Backbone as JSON Lines, residues from 0, in Angstrom:
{"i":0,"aa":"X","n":[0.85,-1.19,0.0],"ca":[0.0,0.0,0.0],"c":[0.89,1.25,0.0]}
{"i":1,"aa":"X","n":[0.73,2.13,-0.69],"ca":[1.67,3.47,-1.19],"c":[1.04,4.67,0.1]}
{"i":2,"aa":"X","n":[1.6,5.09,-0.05],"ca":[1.82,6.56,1.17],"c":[1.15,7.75,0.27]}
{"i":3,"aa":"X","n":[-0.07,8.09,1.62],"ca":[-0.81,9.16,0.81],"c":[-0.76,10.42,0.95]}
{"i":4,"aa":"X","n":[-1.06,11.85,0.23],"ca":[0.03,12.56,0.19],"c":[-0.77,13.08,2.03]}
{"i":5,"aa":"X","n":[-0.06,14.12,2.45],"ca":[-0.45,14.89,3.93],"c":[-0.86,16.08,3.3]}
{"i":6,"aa":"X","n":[-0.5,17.23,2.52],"ca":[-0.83,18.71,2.54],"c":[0.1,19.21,1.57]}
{"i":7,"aa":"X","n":[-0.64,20.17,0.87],"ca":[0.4,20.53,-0.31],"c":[-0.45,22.4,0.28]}
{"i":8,"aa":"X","n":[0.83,23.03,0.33],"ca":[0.71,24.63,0.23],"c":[0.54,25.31,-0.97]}
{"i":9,"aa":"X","n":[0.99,24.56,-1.95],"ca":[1.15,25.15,-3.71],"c":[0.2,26.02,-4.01]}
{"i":10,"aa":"X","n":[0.85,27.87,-4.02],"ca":[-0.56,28.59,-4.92],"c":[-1.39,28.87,-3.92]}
{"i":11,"aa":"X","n":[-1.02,28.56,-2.64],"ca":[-1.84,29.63,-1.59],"c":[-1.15,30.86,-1.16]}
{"i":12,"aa":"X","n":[-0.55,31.12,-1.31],"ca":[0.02,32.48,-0.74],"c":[-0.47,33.32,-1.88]}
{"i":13,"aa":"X","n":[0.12,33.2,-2.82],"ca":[0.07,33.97,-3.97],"c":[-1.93,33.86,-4.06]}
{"i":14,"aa":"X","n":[-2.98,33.38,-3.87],"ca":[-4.16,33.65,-3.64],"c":[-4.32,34.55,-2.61]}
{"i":15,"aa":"X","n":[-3.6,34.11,-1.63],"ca":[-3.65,35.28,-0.47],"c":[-3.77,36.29,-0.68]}
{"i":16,"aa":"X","n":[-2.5,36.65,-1.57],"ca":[-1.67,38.32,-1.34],"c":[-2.55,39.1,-3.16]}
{"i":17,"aa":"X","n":[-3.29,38.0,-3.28],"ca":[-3.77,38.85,-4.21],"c":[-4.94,39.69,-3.78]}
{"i":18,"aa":"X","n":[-5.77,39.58,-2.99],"ca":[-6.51,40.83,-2.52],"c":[-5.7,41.3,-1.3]}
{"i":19,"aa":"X","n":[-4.53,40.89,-0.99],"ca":[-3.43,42.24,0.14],"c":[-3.95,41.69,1.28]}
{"i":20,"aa":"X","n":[-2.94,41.2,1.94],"ca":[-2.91,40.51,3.32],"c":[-3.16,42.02,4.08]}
{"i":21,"aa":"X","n":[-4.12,41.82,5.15],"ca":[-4.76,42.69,5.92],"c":[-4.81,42.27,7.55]}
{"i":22,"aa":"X","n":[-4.21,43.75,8.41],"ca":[-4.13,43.5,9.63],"c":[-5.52,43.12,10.27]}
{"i":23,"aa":"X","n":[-5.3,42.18,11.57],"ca":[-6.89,41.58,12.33],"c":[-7.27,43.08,12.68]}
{"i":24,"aa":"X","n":[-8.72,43.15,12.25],"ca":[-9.04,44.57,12.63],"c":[-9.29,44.85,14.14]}
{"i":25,"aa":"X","n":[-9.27,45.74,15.31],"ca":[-8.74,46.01,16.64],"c":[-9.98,46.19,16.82]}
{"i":26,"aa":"X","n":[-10.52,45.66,18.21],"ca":[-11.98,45.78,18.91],"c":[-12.08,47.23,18.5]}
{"i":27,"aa":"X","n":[-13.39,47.97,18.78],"ca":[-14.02,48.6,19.09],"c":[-13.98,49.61,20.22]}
{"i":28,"aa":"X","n":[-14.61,48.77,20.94],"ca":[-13.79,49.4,22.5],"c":[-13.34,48.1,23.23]}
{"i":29,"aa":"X","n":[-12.34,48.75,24.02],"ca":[-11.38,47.87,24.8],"c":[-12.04,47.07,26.23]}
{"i":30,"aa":"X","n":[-11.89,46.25,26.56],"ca":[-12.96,45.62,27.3],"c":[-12.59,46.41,28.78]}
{"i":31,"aa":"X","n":[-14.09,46.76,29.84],"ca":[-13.27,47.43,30.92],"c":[-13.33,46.41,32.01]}
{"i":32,"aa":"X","n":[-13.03,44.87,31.59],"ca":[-12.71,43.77,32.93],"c":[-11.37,44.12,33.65]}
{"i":33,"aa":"X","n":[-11.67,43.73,34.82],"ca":[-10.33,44.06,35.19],"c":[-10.02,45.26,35.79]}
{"i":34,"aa":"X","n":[-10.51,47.08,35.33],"ca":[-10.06,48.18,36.11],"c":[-10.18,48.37,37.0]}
{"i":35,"aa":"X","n":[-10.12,49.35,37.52],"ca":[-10.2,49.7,38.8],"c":[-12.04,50.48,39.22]}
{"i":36,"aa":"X","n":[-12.82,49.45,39.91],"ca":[-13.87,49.68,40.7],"c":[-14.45,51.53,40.68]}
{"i":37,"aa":"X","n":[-13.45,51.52,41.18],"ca":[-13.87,53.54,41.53],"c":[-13.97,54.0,40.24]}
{"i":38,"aa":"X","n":[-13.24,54.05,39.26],"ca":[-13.21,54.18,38.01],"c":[-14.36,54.13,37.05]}
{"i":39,"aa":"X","n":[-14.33,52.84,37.25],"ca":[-15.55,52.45,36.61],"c":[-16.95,53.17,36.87]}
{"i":40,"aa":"X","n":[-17.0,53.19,38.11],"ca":[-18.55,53.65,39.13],"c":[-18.61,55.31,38.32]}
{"i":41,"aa":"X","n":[-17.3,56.04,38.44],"ca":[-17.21,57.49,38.11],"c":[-17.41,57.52,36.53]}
{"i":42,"aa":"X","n":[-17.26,56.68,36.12],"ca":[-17.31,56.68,34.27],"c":[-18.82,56.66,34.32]}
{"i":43,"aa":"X","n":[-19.56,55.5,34.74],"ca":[-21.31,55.57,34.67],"c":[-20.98,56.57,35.17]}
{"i":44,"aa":"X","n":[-21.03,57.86,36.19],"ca":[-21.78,58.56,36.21],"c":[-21.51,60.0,35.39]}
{"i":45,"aa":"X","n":[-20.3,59.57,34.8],"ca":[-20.46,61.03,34.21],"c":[-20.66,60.79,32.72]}
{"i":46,"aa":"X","n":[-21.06,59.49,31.9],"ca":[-21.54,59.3,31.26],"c":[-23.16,59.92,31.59]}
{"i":47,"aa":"X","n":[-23.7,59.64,32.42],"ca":[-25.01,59.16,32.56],"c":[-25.51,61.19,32.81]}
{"i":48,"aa":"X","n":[-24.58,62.04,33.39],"ca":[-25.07,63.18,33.7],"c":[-24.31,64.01,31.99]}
{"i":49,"aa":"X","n":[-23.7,63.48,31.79],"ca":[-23.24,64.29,30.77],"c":[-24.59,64.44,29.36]}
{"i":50,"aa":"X","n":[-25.1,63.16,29.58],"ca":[-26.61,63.03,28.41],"c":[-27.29,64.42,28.94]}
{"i":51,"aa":"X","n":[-27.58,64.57,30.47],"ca":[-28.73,65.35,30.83],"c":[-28.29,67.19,30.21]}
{"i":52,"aa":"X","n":[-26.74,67.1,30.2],"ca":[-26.39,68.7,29.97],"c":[-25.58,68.8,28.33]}
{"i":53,"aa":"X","n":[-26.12,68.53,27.41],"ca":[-25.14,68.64,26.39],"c":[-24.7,70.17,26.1]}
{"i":54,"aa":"X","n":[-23.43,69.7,25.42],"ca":[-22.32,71.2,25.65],"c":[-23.22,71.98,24.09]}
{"i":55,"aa":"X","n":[-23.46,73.36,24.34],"ca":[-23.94,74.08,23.38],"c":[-22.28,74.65,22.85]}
{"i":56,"aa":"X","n":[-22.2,74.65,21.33],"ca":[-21.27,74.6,20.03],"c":[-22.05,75.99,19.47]}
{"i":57,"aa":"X","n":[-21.16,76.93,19.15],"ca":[-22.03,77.85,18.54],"c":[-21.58,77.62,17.06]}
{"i":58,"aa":"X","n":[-22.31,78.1,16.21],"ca":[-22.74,77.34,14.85],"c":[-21.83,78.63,14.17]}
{"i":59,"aa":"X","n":[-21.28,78.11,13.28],"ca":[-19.98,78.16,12.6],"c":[-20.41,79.29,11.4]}
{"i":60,"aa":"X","n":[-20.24,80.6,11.13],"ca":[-20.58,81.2,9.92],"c":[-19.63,80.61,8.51]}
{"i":61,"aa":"X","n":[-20.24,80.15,7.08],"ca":[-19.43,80.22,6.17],"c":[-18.98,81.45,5.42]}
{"i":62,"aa":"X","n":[-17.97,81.77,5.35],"ca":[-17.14,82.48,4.53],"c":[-17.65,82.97,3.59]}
{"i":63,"aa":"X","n":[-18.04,84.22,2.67],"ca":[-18.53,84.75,1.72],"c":[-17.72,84.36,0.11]}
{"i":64,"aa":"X","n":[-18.44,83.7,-0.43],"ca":[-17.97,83.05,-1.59],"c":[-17.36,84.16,-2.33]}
{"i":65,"aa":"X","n":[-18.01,85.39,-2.87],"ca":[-17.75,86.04,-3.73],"c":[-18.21,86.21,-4.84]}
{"i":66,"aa":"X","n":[-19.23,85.35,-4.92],"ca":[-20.12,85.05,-6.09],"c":[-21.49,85.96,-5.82]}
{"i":67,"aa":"X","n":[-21.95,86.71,-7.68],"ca":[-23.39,87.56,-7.35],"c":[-24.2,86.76,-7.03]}
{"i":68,"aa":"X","n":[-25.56,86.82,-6.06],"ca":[-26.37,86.29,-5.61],"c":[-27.41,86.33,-6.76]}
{"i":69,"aa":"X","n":[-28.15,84.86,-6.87],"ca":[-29.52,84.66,-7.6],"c":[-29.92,85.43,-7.47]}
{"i":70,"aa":"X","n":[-31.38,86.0,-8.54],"ca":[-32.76,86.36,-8.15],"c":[-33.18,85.21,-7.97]}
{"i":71,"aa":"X","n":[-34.84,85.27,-7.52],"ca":[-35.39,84.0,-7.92],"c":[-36.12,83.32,-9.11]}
{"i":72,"aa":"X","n":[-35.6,84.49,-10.25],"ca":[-35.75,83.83,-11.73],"c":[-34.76,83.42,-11.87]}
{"i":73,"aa":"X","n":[-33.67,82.96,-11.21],"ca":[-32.17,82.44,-11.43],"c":[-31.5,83.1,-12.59]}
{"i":74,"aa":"X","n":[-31.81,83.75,-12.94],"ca":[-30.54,84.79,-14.19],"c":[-29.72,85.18,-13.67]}
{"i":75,"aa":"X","n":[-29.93,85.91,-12.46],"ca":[-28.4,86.32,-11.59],"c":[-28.43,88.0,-12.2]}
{"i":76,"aa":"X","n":[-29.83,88.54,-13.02],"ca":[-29.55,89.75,-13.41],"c":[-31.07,90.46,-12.41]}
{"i":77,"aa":"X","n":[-31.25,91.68,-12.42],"ca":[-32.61,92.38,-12.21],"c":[-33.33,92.77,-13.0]}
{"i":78,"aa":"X","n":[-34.13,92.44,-13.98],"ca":[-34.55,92.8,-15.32],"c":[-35.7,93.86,-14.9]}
{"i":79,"aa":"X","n":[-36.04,94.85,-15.22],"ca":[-37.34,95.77,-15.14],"c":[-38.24,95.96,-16.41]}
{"i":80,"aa":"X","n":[-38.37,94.72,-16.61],"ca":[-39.22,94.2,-17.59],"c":[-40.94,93.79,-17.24]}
């Protein structure tokens, strides 16, 4: 009785690297087993009070293009027609 083959690699790599070997993508968030108790307790709560007061952002003016403004016949002229 002849010896049967175990595993041939042939032509896998090169399948591999043809769509680009890619790093394991990194959790999300990091698990919090393990920290420190007090920590933790103070994170819920300033998660939990920070919902009740969100920070007011004052709203950003854009920059004046430089361009003449429409009418609302869109010509961009004043006709006295």
């Amino acid at each position: 009785m002849g010896k049967s083959k175990n595993h041939a690699t042939h032509n896998q790599l090169r399948k591999r690297h043809r769509n680009g070997t890619k790093k394991p993508q990194s959790p999300k968030y990091e698990s919090l087993r393990g920290r420190e108790l007090k920590f933790l307790k103070n994170m819920r709560f300033a998660e939990k009070h920070s919902k009740k007061h969100p920070k007011k952002t004052p709203e950003k003016k854009l920059p004046d293009s430089g361009f003449p403004k429409l009418s609302p016949e869109g010509n961009g002229e004043s006709s006295g027609q």
